[in-house]
Amino acid sequence: MTSNGAGVDDRTVAALTEVMSVLDSVGRVRDAPGLYLVVSSSGSEYLVDMAEGRCECPDDSHRPSVTCKHRRRVAFVIGERPILEWANQDALDDQFGLHVEAEPTRAVPDGGVAQATAGKDSVPQSSNGPLTVELDDDPRTKRAKREAIDTSFLQKPGRYEVHSASDSVYEVDVLEETCSCPDDASRCKHLRRVDIEIRAGLVPRPDGRLPDV
Ligand SMILES: [Zn+2]
Ligand SMILES: [Zn+2]
């Protein structure tokens, strides 16, 4: 992953919002202070050594200057790094910090830490495209835009098939405003993503006609 050119640090965003589990008391990291296992949604498992500042993932091990998303995630989960202010609790991965003893810290509005990080990690205001995450997007919209979701139009009015990053397939009905996923929010990220793509002309409109360009 690279920066999107507008100052957002993608690894930090990923560290906060991607589905990953941080484990501190199983397998290789049992009784090993400073060692954590980070398991991604794809099932990959990486050993993070916070004392040495290392992770065994390719991103981290091939580039000494890089702090990978796994190390960042651990730093957030154990409270070593405060969670940025814009990262509303709902934006965080649901599993965030579930499996470790330590508590994450929240950046306080007028604390020095929050101000120090705001400059380099602030969300861009500019709009580079339909999937640019905006500052005032709510958490599900942010996820709808960021995640590797693949949307296609089914030959039925208002129906779209959504392939999520986790390889699940859901059917979204934009006319009924329903989705077959288990998220019980009124408008899940799949529905939001389809909406965004319709408005951007990336998929056909609900009536099946192509957008007028
Ligand atoms: Zn890593
Ligand atoms: Zn959904």
mmCIF file with all atom_site columns, C-alpha atoms and ligand atoms in Angstrom:
data_model
loop_
_atom_site.group_PDB
_atom_site.id
_atom_site.type_symbol
_atom_site.label_atom_id
_atom_site.label_alt_id
_atom_site.label_comp_id
_atom_site.label_asym_id
_atom_site.label_entity_id
_atom_site.label_seq_id
_atom_site.pdbx_PDB_ins_code
_atom_site.Cartn_x
_atom_site.Cartn_y
_atom_site.Cartn_z
_atom_site.occupancy
_atom_site.B_iso_or_equiv
_atom_site.pdbx_formal_charge
_atom_site.auth_seq_id
_atom_site.auth_comp_id
_atom_site.auth_asym_id
_atom_site.auth_atom_id
_atom_site.pdbx_PDB_model_num
ATOM   1   C  CA . MET A 1 1   ? 0.000   0.000   0.000   1.00 0.00 ? 1   MET A CA 1
ATOM   2   C  CA . THR A 1 2   ? 1.099   3.520   -0.621  1.00 0.00 ? 2   THR A CA 1
ATOM   3   C  CA . SER A 1 3   ? -0.010  6.889   0.547   1.00 0.00 ? 3   SER A CA 1
ATOM   4   C  CA . ASN A 1 4   ? -2.866  8.206   -1.560  1.00 0.00 ? 4   ASN A CA 1
ATOM   5   C  CA . GLY A 1 5   ? -0.976  11.398  -2.097  1.00 0.00 ? 5   GLY A CA 1
ATOM   6   C  CA . ALA A 1 6   ? -3.178  13.492  0.157   1.00 0.00 ? 6   ALA A CA 1
ATOM   7   C  CA . GLY A 1 7   ? -1.297  12.866  3.362   1.00 0.00 ? 7   GLY A CA 1
ATOM   8   C  CA . VAL A 1 8   ? -3.230  9.934   4.732   1.00 0.00 ? 8   VAL A CA 1
ATOM   9   C  CA . ASP A 1 9   ? -1.073  7.201   6.037   1.00 0.00 ? 9   ASP A CA 1
ATOM   10  C  CA . ASP A 1 10  ? -2.705  4.083   4.676   1.00 0.00 ? 10  ASP A CA 1
ATOM   11  C  CA . ARG A 1 11  ? -0.880  1.806   7.068   1.00 0.00 ? 11  ARG A CA 1
ATOM   12  C  CA . THR A 1 12  ? -2.305  3.685   10.021  1.00 0.00 ? 12  THR A CA 1
ATOM   13  C  CA . VAL A 1 13  ? -5.812  3.550   8.591   1.00 0.00 ? 13  VAL A CA 1
ATOM   14  C  CA . ALA A 1 14  ? -5.374  -0.163  7.932   1.00 0.00 ? 14  ALA A CA 1
ATOM   15  C  CA . ALA A 1 15  ? -3.999  -0.706  11.416  1.00 0.00 ? 15  ALA A CA 1
ATOM   16  C  CA . LEU A 1 16  ? -7.097  0.842   12.908  1.00 0.00 ? 16  LEU A CA 1
ATOM   17  C  CA . THR A 1 17  ? -9.859  -0.479  10.721  1.00 0.00 ? 17  THR A CA 1
ATOM   18  C  CA . GLU A 1 18  ? -8.837  -3.717  9.035   1.00 0.00 ? 18  GLU A CA 1
ATOM   19  C  CA . VAL A 1 19  ? -10.053 -6.934  10.524  1.00 0.00 ? 19  VAL A CA 1
ATOM   20  C  CA . MET A 1 20  ? -7.076  -8.331  12.412  1.00 0.00 ? 20  MET A CA 1
ATOM   21  C  CA . SER A 1 21  ? -6.735  -10.076 15.718  1.00 0.00 ? 21  SER A CA 1
ATOM   22  C  CA . VAL A 1 22  ? -3.881  -9.333  18.076  1.00 0.00 ? 22  VAL A CA 1
ATOM   23  C  CA . LEU A 1 23  ? -3.063  -12.232 20.364  1.00 0.00 ? 23  LEU A CA 1
ATOM   24  C  CA . ASP A 1 24  ? -0.660  -12.096 23.272  1.00 0.00 ? 24  ASP A CA 1
ATOM   25  C  CA . SER A 1 25  ? -1.092  -15.387 25.049  1.00 0.00 ? 25  SER A CA 1
ATOM   26  C  CA . VAL A 1 26  ? -1.191  -18.231 22.550  1.00 0.00 ? 26  VAL A CA 1
ATOM   27  C  CA . GLY A 1 27  ? 1.297   -20.389 20.694  1.00 0.00 ? 27  GLY A CA 1
ATOM   28  C  CA . ARG A 1 28  ? 4.575   -18.706 19.928  1.00 0.00 ? 28  ARG A CA 1
ATOM   29  C  CA . VAL A 1 29  ? 3.804   -15.653 22.045  1.00 0.00 ? 29  VAL A CA 1
ATOM   30  C  CA . ARG A 1 30  ? 2.631   -17.354 25.208  1.00 0.00 ? 30  ARG A CA 1
ATOM   31  C  CA . ASP A 1 31  ? 4.668   -16.073 28.159  1.00 0.00 ? 31  ASP A CA 1
ATOM   32  C  CA . ALA A 1 32  ? 6.748   -13.957 25.807  1.00 0.00 ? 32  ALA A CA 1
ATOM   33  C  CA . PRO A 1 33  ? 6.517   -10.313 26.843  1.00 0.00 ? 33  PRO A CA 1
ATOM   34  C  CA . GLY A 1 34  ? 6.658   -7.921  23.916  1.00 0.00 ? 34  GLY A CA 1
ATOM   35  C  CA . LEU A 1 35  ? 5.718   -10.597 21.385  1.00 0.00 ? 35  LEU A CA 1
ATOM   36  C  CA . TYR A 1 36  ? 2.328   -10.605 19.698  1.00 0.00 ? 36  TYR A CA 1
ATOM   37  C  CA . LEU A 1 37  ? 0.667   -12.623 17.001  1.00 0.00 ? 37  LEU A CA 1
ATOM   38  C  CA . VAL A 1 38  ? -1.397  -10.674 14.502  1.00 0.00 ? 38  VAL A CA 1
ATOM   39  C  CA . VAL A 1 39  ? -3.853  -12.736 12.497  1.00 0.00 ? 39  VAL A CA 1
ATOM   40  C  CA . SER A 1 40  ? -5.370  -11.102 9.435   1.00 0.00 ? 40  SER A CA 1
ATOM   41  C  CA . SER A 1 41  ? -8.814  -11.745 8.012   1.00 0.00 ? 41  SER A CA 1
ATOM   42  C  CA . SER A 1 42  ? -7.184  -13.830 5.283   1.00 0.00 ? 42  SER A CA 1
ATOM   43  C  CA . GLY A 1 43  ? -5.764  -16.117 7.949   1.00 0.00 ? 43  GLY A CA 1
ATOM   44  C  CA . SER A 1 44  ? -2.142  -14.982 7.627   1.00 0.00 ? 44  SER A CA 1
ATOM   45  C  CA . GLU A 1 45  ? -0.357  -14.893 10.935  1.00 0.00 ? 45  GLU A CA 1
ATOM   46  C  CA . TYR A 1 46  ? 2.583   -12.640 11.705  1.00 0.00 ? 46  TYR A CA 1
ATOM   47  C  CA . LEU A 1 47  ? 4.826   -12.465 14.720  1.00 0.00 ? 47  LEU A CA 1
ATOM   48  C  CA . VAL A 1 48  ? 5.348   -8.927  15.959  1.00 0.00 ? 48  VAL A CA 1
ATOM   49  C  CA . ASP A 1 49  ? 8.243   -8.167  18.272  1.00 0.00 ? 49  ASP A CA 1
ATOM   50  C  CA . MET A 1 50  ? 7.542   -4.808  19.855  1.00 0.00 ? 50  MET A CA 1
ATOM   51  C  CA . ALA A 1 51  ? 10.820  -4.756  21.783  1.00 0.00 ? 51  ALA A CA 1
ATOM   52  C  CA . GLU A 1 52  ? 12.875  -5.192  18.619  1.00 0.00 ? 52  GLU A CA 1
ATOM   53  C  CA . GLY A 1 53  ? 10.438  -3.271  16.431  1.00 0.00 ? 53  GLY A CA 1
ATOM   54  C  CA . ARG A 1 54  ? 9.983   -6.087  13.950  1.00 0.00 ? 54  ARG A CA 1
ATOM   55  C  CA . CYS A 1 55  ? 7.219   -7.941  12.184  1.00 0.00 ? 55  CYS A CA 1
ATOM   56  C  CA . GLU A 1 56  ? 7.697   -10.976 10.022  1.00 0.00 ? 56  GLU A CA 1
ATOM   57  C  CA . CYS A 1 57  ? 5.341   -9.791  7.283   1.00 0.00 ? 57  CYS A CA 1
ATOM   58  C  CA . PRO A 1 58  ? 6.890   -8.962  3.870   1.00 0.00 ? 58  PRO A CA 1
ATOM   59  C  CA . ASP A 1 59  ? 5.981   -5.276  4.134   1.00 0.00 ? 59  ASP A CA 1
ATOM   60  C  CA . ASP A 1 60  ? 7.985   -4.884  7.306   1.00 0.00 ? 60  ASP A CA 1
ATOM   61  C  CA . SER A 1 61  ? 10.827  -7.319  6.814   1.00 0.00 ? 61  SER A CA 1
ATOM   62  C  CA . HIS A 1 62  ? 11.769  -6.118  3.324   1.00 0.00 ? 62  HIS A CA 1
ATOM   63  C  CA . ARG A 1 63  ? 11.733  -2.430  4.146   1.00 0.00 ? 63  ARG A CA 1
ATOM   64  C  CA . PRO A 1 64  ? 13.599  -1.362  7.266   1.00 0.00 ? 64  PRO A CA 1
ATOM   65  C  CA . SER A 1 65  ? 12.138  2.157   7.139   1.00 0.00 ? 65  SER A CA 1
ATOM   66  C  CA . VAL A 1 66  ? 8.576   0.878   7.248   1.00 0.00 ? 66  VAL A CA 1
ATOM   67  C  CA . THR A 1 67  ? 6.426   0.319   10.301  1.00 0.00 ? 67  THR A CA 1
ATOM   68  C  CA . CYS A 1 68  ? 3.871   -2.146  8.976   1.00 0.00 ? 68  CYS A CA 1
ATOM   69  C  CA . LYS A 1 69  ? 0.179   -2.131  9.805   1.00 0.00 ? 69  LYS A CA 1
ATOM   70  C  CA . HIS A 1 70  ? 0.602   -5.084  12.159  1.00 0.00 ? 70  HIS A CA 1
ATOM   71  C  CA . ARG A 1 71  ? 3.091   -3.264  14.359  1.00 0.00 ? 71  ARG A CA 1
ATOM   72  C  CA . ARG A 1 72  ? 0.909   -0.173  14.255  1.00 0.00 ? 72  ARG A CA 1
ATOM   73  C  CA . ARG A 1 73  ? -2.106  -2.235  15.214  1.00 0.00 ? 73  ARG A CA 1
ATOM   74  C  CA . VAL A 1 74  ? -0.310  -3.733  18.204  1.00 0.00 ? 74  VAL A CA 1
ATOM   75  C  CA . ALA A 1 75  ? 0.877   -0.273  19.279  1.00 0.00 ? 75  ALA A CA 1
ATOM   76  C  CA . PHE A 1 76  ? -2.737  0.948   19.225  1.00 0.00 ? 76  PHE A CA 1
ATOM   77  C  CA . VAL A 1 77  ? -4.113  -2.138  20.932  1.00 0.00 ? 77  VAL A CA 1
ATOM   78  C  CA . ILE A 1 78  ? -1.659  -2.095  23.825  1.00 0.00 ? 78  ILE A CA 1
ATOM   79  C  CA . GLY A 1 79  ? -1.993  1.647   24.281  1.00 0.00 ? 79  GLY A CA 1
ATOM   80  C  CA . GLU A 1 80  ? 1.558   2.462   23.248  1.00 0.00 ? 80  GLU A CA 1
ATOM   81  C  CA . ARG A 1 81  ? 0.190   4.760   20.587  1.00 0.00 ? 81  ARG A CA 1
ATOM   82  C  CA . PRO A 1 82  ? -2.993  6.764   21.193  1.00 0.00 ? 82  PRO A CA 1
ATOM   83  C  CA . ILE A 1 83  ? -5.848  6.118   18.821  1.00 0.00 ? 83  ILE A CA 1
ATOM   84  C  CA . LEU A 1 84  ? -6.304  9.124   16.589  1.00 0.00 ? 84  LEU A CA 1
ATOM   85  C  CA . GLU A 1 85  ? -9.206  11.376  17.269  1.00 0.00 ? 85  GLU A CA 1
ATOM   86  C  CA . TRP A 1 86  ? -10.883 10.927  13.913  1.00 0.00 ? 86  TRP A CA 1
ATOM   87  C  CA . ALA A 1 87  ? -10.978 7.209   14.488  1.00 0.00 ? 87  ALA A CA 1
ATOM   88  C  CA . ASN A 1 88  ? -14.408 7.040   15.973  1.00 0.00 ? 88  ASN A CA 1
ATOM   89  C  CA . GLN A 1 89  ? -14.933 3.875   17.988  1.00 0.00 ? 89  GLN A CA 1
ATOM   90  C  CA . ASP A 1 90  ? -17.310 2.527   15.355  1.00 0.00 ? 90  ASP A CA 1
ATOM   91  C  CA . ALA A 1 91  ? -14.650 2.764   12.671  1.00 0.00 ? 91  ALA A CA 1
ATOM   92  C  CA . LEU A 1 92  ? -12.396 0.395   14.491  1.00 0.00 ? 92  LEU A CA 1
ATOM   93  C  CA . ASP A 1 93  ? -12.418 -3.230  13.605  1.00 0.00 ? 93  ASP A CA 1
ATOM   94  C  CA . ASP A 1 94  ? -14.984 -4.952  15.803  1.00 0.00 ? 94  ASP A CA 1
ATOM   95  C  CA . GLN A 1 95  ? -12.313 -7.304  17.124  1.00 0.00 ? 95  GLN A CA 1
ATOM   96  C  CA . PHE A 1 96  ? -10.104 -4.441  18.196  1.00 0.00 ? 96  PHE A CA 1
ATOM   97  C  CA . GLY A 1 97  ? -8.097  -5.383  21.241  1.00 0.00 ? 97  GLY A CA 1
ATOM   98  C  CA . LEU A 1 98  ? -10.395 -8.239  22.099  1.00 0.00 ? 98  LEU A CA 1
ATOM   99  C  CA . HIS A 1 99  ? -7.650  -10.702 22.864  1.00 0.00 ? 99  HIS A CA 1
ATOM   100 C  CA . VAL A 1 100 ? -5.064  -8.699  24.762  1.00 0.00 ? 100 VAL A CA 1
ATOM   101 C  CA . GLU A 1 101 ? -4.883  -7.580  28.352  1.00 0.00 ? 101 GLU A CA 1
ATOM   102 C  CA . ALA A 1 102 ? -3.783  -4.022  27.708  1.00 0.00 ? 102 ALA A CA 1
ATOM   103 C  CA . GLU A 1 103 ? -6.194  -1.183  27.030  1.00 0.00 ? 103 GLU A CA 1
ATOM   104 C  CA . PRO A 1 104 ? -5.971  1.132   24.035  1.00 0.00 ? 104 PRO A CA 1
ATOM   105 C  CA . THR A 1 105 ? -5.597  4.815   24.805  1.00 0.00 ? 105 THR A CA 1
ATOM   106 C  CA . ARG A 1 106 ? -7.646  7.458   23.113  1.00 0.00 ? 106 ARG A CA 1
ATOM   107 C  CA . ALA A 1 107 ? -6.039  10.680  22.029  1.00 0.00 ? 107 ALA A CA 1
ATOM   108 C  CA . VAL A 1 108 ? -7.561  13.505  24.040  1.00 0.00 ? 108 VAL A CA 1
ATOM   109 C  CA . PRO A 1 109 ? -8.950  16.497  22.125  1.00 0.00 ? 109 PRO A CA 1
ATOM   110 C  CA . ASP A 1 110 ? -6.498  19.089  23.413  1.00 0.00 ? 110 ASP A CA 1
ATOM   111 C  CA . GLY A 1 111 ? -3.696  16.811  24.436  1.00 0.00 ? 111 GLY A CA 1
ATOM   112 C  CA . GLY A 1 112 ? -0.225  17.238  23.030  1.00 0.00 ? 112 GLY A CA 1
ATOM   113 C  CA . VAL A 1 113 ? -0.189  13.787  21.514  1.00 0.00 ? 113 VAL A CA 1
ATOM   114 C  CA . ALA A 1 114 ? -3.333  14.301  19.522  1.00 0.00 ? 114 ALA A CA 1
ATOM   115 C  CA . GLN A 1 115 ? -2.017  17.559  18.126  1.00 0.00 ? 115 GLN A CA 1
ATOM   116 C  CA . ALA A 1 116 ? 1.322   16.069  17.295  1.00 0.00 ? 116 ALA A CA 1
ATOM   117 C  CA . THR A 1 117 ? -0.247  13.304  15.222  1.00 0.00 ? 117 THR A CA 1
ATOM   118 C  CA . ALA A 1 118 ? -2.993  15.368  13.637  1.00 0.00 ? 118 ALA A CA 1
ATOM   119 C  CA . GLY A 1 119 ? -0.696  16.915  11.069  1.00 0.00 ? 119 GLY A CA 1
ATOM   120 C  CA . LYS A 1 120 ? 0.577   13.828  9.401   1.00 0.00 ? 120 LYS A CA 1
ATOM   121 C  CA . ASP A 1 121 ? -2.395  11.555  9.853   1.00 0.00 ? 121 ASP A CA 1
ATOM   122 C  CA . SER A 1 122 ? -5.293  13.851  9.132   1.00 0.00 ? 122 SER A CA 1
ATOM   123 C  CA . VAL A 1 123 ? -7.854  12.762  6.612   1.00 0.00 ? 123 VAL A CA 1
ATOM   124 C  CA . PRO A 1 124 ? -7.772  14.744  3.377   1.00 0.00 ? 124 PRO A CA 1
ATOM   125 C  CA . GLN A 1 125 ? -10.532 17.165  2.508   1.00 0.00 ? 125 GLN A CA 1
ATOM   126 C  CA . SER A 1 126 ? -9.895  16.983  -1.190  1.00 0.00 ? 126 SER A CA 1
ATOM   127 C  CA . SER A 1 127 ? -11.929 14.768  -3.399  1.00 0.00 ? 127 SER A CA 1
ATOM   128 C  CA . ASN A 1 128 ? -9.912  12.654  -5.786  1.00 0.00 ? 128 ASN A CA 1
ATOM   129 C  CA . GLY A 1 129 ? -12.676 10.261  -6.729  1.00 0.00 ? 129 GLY A CA 1
ATOM   130 C  CA . PRO A 1 130 ? -15.860 8.578   -5.573  1.00 0.00 ? 130 PRO A CA 1
ATOM   131 C  CA . LEU A 1 131 ? -14.018 6.308   -3.168  1.00 0.00 ? 131 LEU A CA 1
ATOM   132 C  CA . THR A 1 132 ? -11.977 9.028   -1.468  1.00 0.00 ? 132 THR A CA 1
ATOM   133 C  CA . VAL A 1 133 ? -12.593 8.885   2.245   1.00 0.00 ? 133 VAL A CA 1
ATOM   134 C  CA . GLU A 1 134 ? -13.859 12.226  3.513   1.00 0.00 ? 134 GLU A CA 1
ATOM   135 C  CA . LEU A 1 135 ? -13.390 13.583  7.017   1.00 0.00 ? 135 LEU A CA 1
ATOM   136 C  CA . ASP A 1 136 ? -17.106 13.626  7.738   1.00 0.00 ? 136 ASP A CA 1
ATOM   137 C  CA . ASP A 1 137 ? -17.854 10.179  6.345   1.00 0.00 ? 137 ASP A CA 1
ATOM   138 C  CA . ASP A 1 138 ? -19.210 7.981   9.027   1.00 0.00 ? 138 ASP A CA 1
ATOM   139 C  CA . PRO A 1 139 ? -17.339 4.778   9.868   1.00 0.00 ? 139 PRO A CA 1
ATOM   140 C  CA . ARG A 1 140 ? -19.372 2.451   7.686   1.00 0.00 ? 140 ARG A CA 1
ATOM   141 C  CA . THR A 1 141 ? -19.055 4.772   4.732   1.00 0.00 ? 141 THR A CA 1
ATOM   142 C  CA . LYS A 1 142 ? -15.302 4.875   5.276   1.00 0.00 ? 142 LYS A CA 1
ATOM   143 C  CA . ARG A 1 143 ? -15.183 1.100   5.230   1.00 0.00 ? 143 ARG A CA 1
ATOM   144 C  CA . ALA A 1 144 ? -17.480 0.966   2.236   1.00 0.00 ? 144 ALA A CA 1
ATOM   145 C  CA . LYS A 1 145 ? -15.024 3.128   0.342   1.00 0.00 ? 145 LYS A CA 1
ATOM   146 C  CA . ARG A 1 146 ? -11.787 1.619   1.564   1.00 0.00 ? 146 ARG A CA 1
ATOM   147 C  CA . GLU A 1 147 ? -12.335 -2.087  1.479   1.00 0.00 ? 147 GLU A CA 1
ATOM   148 C  CA . ALA A 1 148 ? -11.720 -4.276  -1.525  1.00 0.00 ? 148 ALA A CA 1
ATOM   149 C  CA . ILE A 1 149 ? -15.373 -4.716  -2.301  1.00 0.00 ? 149 ILE A CA 1
ATOM   150 C  CA . ASP A 1 150 ? -16.343 -5.735  -5.793  1.00 0.00 ? 150 ASP A CA 1
ATOM   151 C  CA . THR A 1 151 ? -19.783 -4.766  -6.969  1.00 0.00 ? 151 THR A CA 1
ATOM   152 C  CA . SER A 1 152 ? -21.681 -6.070  -9.949  1.00 0.00 ? 152 SER A CA 1
ATOM   153 C  CA . PHE A 1 153 ? -25.149 -5.517  -11.273 1.00 0.00 ? 153 PHE A CA 1
ATOM   154 C  CA . LEU A 1 154 ? -27.508 -8.470  -11.334 1.00 0.00 ? 154 LEU A CA 1
ATOM   155 C  CA . GLN A 1 155 ? -30.002 -8.500  -14.148 1.00 0.00 ? 155 GLN A CA 1
ATOM   156 C  CA . LYS A 1 156 ? -32.810 -7.697  -11.739 1.00 0.00 ? 156 LYS A CA 1
ATOM   157 C  CA . PRO A 1 157 ? -33.973 -4.165  -10.908 1.00 0.00 ? 157 PRO A CA 1
ATOM   158 C  CA . GLY A 1 158 ? -32.111 -2.719  -7.980  1.00 0.00 ? 158 GLY A CA 1
ATOM   159 C  CA . ARG A 1 159 ? -30.109 -5.857  -7.217  1.00 0.00 ? 159 ARG A CA 1
ATOM   160 C  CA . TYR A 1 160 ? -26.354 -5.912  -6.968  1.00 0.00 ? 160 TYR A CA 1
ATOM   161 C  CA . GLU A 1 161 ? -23.988 -8.637  -6.000  1.00 0.00 ? 161 GLU A CA 1
ATOM   162 C  CA . VAL A 1 162 ? -21.194 -7.577  -3.663  1.00 0.00 ? 162 VAL A CA 1
ATOM   163 C  CA . HIS A 1 163 ? -18.008 -9.543  -3.157  1.00 0.00 ? 163 HIS A CA 1
ATOM   164 C  CA . SER A 1 164 ? -16.375 -8.465  0.061   1.00 0.00 ? 164 SER A CA 1
ATOM   165 C  CA . ALA A 1 165 ? -12.693 -8.471  0.904   1.00 0.00 ? 165 ALA A CA 1
ATOM   166 C  CA . SER A 1 166 ? -13.293 -11.577 2.995   1.00 0.00 ? 166 SER A CA 1
ATOM   167 C  CA . ASP A 1 167 ? -14.611 -13.442 -0.076  1.00 0.00 ? 167 ASP A CA 1
ATOM   168 C  CA . SER A 1 168 ? -18.194 -13.410 1.101   1.00 0.00 ? 168 SER A CA 1
ATOM   169 C  CA . VAL A 1 169 ? -20.876 -12.673 -1.447  1.00 0.00 ? 169 VAL A CA 1
ATOM   170 C  CA . TYR A 1 170 ? -23.884 -10.585 -0.497  1.00 0.00 ? 170 TYR A CA 1
ATOM   171 C  CA . GLU A 1 171 ? -26.893 -9.442  -2.414  1.00 0.00 ? 171 GLU A CA 1
ATOM   172 C  CA . VAL A 1 172 ? -27.783 -5.794  -2.072  1.00 0.00 ? 172 VAL A CA 1
ATOM   173 C  CA . ASP A 1 173 ? -31.187 -4.471  -3.042  1.00 0.00 ? 173 ASP A CA 1
ATOM   174 C  CA . VAL A 1 174 ? -30.940 -0.712  -3.319  1.00 0.00 ? 174 VAL A CA 1
ATOM   175 C  CA . LEU A 1 175 ? -34.669 -0.274  -3.865  1.00 0.00 ? 175 LEU A CA 1
ATOM   176 C  CA . GLU A 1 176 ? -35.580 -2.180  -0.719  1.00 0.00 ? 176 GLU A CA 1
ATOM   177 C  CA . GLU A 1 177 ? -32.403 -0.917  1.012   1.00 0.00 ? 177 GLU A CA 1
ATOM   178 C  CA . THR A 1 178 ? -31.534 -4.399  2.149   1.00 0.00 ? 178 THR A CA 1
ATOM   179 C  CA . CYS A 1 179 ? -28.406 -6.533  2.119   1.00 0.00 ? 179 CYS A CA 1
ATOM   180 C  CA . SER A 1 180 ? -28.000 -10.202 2.902   1.00 0.00 ? 180 SER A CA 1
ATOM   181 C  CA . CYS A 1 181 ? -24.956 -9.630  5.152   1.00 0.00 ? 181 CYS A CA 1
ATOM   182 C  CA . PRO A 1 182 ? -25.159 -10.098 8.922   1.00 0.00 ? 182 PRO A CA 1
ATOM   183 C  CA . ASP A 1 183 ? -24.514 -6.414  9.709   1.00 0.00 ? 183 ASP A CA 1
ATOM   184 C  CA . ASP A 1 184 ? -27.708 -5.218  11.331  1.00 0.00 ? 184 ASP A CA 1
ATOM   185 C  CA . ALA A 1 185 ? -26.971 -1.537  10.846  1.00 0.00 ? 185 ALA A CA 1
ATOM   186 C  CA . SER A 1 186 ? -29.717 0.157   8.888   1.00 0.00 ? 186 SER A CA 1
ATOM   187 C  CA . ARG A 1 187 ? -27.348 0.796   6.003   1.00 0.00 ? 187 ARG A CA 1
ATOM   188 C  CA . CYS A 1 188 ? -24.393 -1.569  5.911   1.00 0.00 ? 188 CYS A CA 1
ATOM   189 C  CA . LYS A 1 189 ? -21.149 -0.853  4.091   1.00 0.00 ? 189 LYS A CA 1
ATOM   190 C  CA . HIS A 1 190 ? -22.211 -2.954  1.092   1.00 0.00 ? 190 HIS A CA 1
ATOM   191 C  CA . LEU A 1 191 ? -25.324 -0.907  0.545   1.00 0.00 ? 191 LEU A CA 1
ATOM   192 C  CA . ARG A 1 192 ? -23.264 2.255   0.936   1.00 0.00 ? 192 ARG A CA 1
ATOM   193 C  CA . ARG A 1 193 ? -20.651 1.010   -1.489  1.00 0.00 ? 193 ARG A CA 1
ATOM   194 C  CA . VAL A 1 194 ? -23.254 0.198   -4.113  1.00 0.00 ? 194 VAL A CA 1
ATOM   195 C  CA . ASP A 1 195 ? -24.785 3.648   -3.651  1.00 0.00 ? 195 ASP A CA 1
ATOM   196 C  CA . ILE A 1 196 ? -21.418 5.290   -4.101  1.00 0.00 ? 196 ILE A CA 1
ATOM   197 C  CA . GLU A 1 197 ? -20.685 3.267   -7.222  1.00 0.00 ? 197 GLU A CA 1
ATOM   198 C  CA . ILE A 1 198 ? -24.079 4.041   -8.727  1.00 0.00 ? 198 ILE A CA 1
ATOM   199 C  CA . ARG A 1 199 ? -23.609 7.745   -8.133  1.00 0.00 ? 199 ARG A CA 1
ATOM   200 C  CA . ALA A 1 200 ? -20.131 7.549   -9.610  1.00 0.00 ? 200 ALA A CA 1
ATOM   201 C  CA . GLY A 1 201 ? -21.368 5.668   -12.654 1.00 0.00 ? 201 GLY A CA 1
ATOM   202 C  CA . LEU A 1 202 ? -19.171 2.669   -11.908 1.00 0.00 ? 202 LEU A CA 1
ATOM   203 C  CA . VAL A 1 203 ? -22.104 0.258   -12.068 1.00 0.00 ? 203 VAL A CA 1
ATOM   204 C  CA . PRO A 1 204 ? -25.439 0.547   -13.880 1.00 0.00 ? 204 PRO A CA 1
ATOM   205 C  CA . ARG A 1 205 ? -28.216 2.467   -12.186 1.00 0.00 ? 205 ARG A CA 1
ATOM   206 C  CA . PRO A 1 206 ? -30.901 0.459   -10.366 1.00 0.00 ? 206 PRO A CA 1
ATOM   207 C  CA . ASP A 1 207 ? -33.151 0.446   -13.426 1.00 0.00 ? 207 ASP A CA 1
ATOM   208 C  CA . GLY A 1 208 ? -30.397 -1.322  -15.334 1.00 0.00 ? 208 GLY A CA 1
ATOM   209 C  CA . ARG A 1 209 ? -29.600 1.540   -17.655 1.00 0.00 ? 209 ARG A CA 1
ATOM   210 C  CA . LEU A 1 210 ? -26.084 2.734   -17.953 1.00 0.00 ? 210 LEU A CA 1
ATOM   211 C  CA . PRO A 1 211 ? -25.385 6.124   -16.464 1.00 0.00 ? 211 PRO A CA 1
ATOM   212 C  CA . ASP A 1 212 ? -25.553 9.038   -18.891 1.00 0.00 ? 212 ASP A CA 1
ATOM   213 C  CA . VAL A 1 213 ? -22.040 10.230  -19.325 1.00 0.00 ? 213 VAL A CA 1
HETATM 214 ZN ZN . ZN  B 2 .   ? 3.632   -6.717  9.588   1.00 0.00 ? 1   ZN  B ZN 1
HETATM 215 ZN ZN . ZN  B 2 .   ? -24.139 -5.706  3.812   1.00 0.00 ? 2   ZN  B ZN 1
#
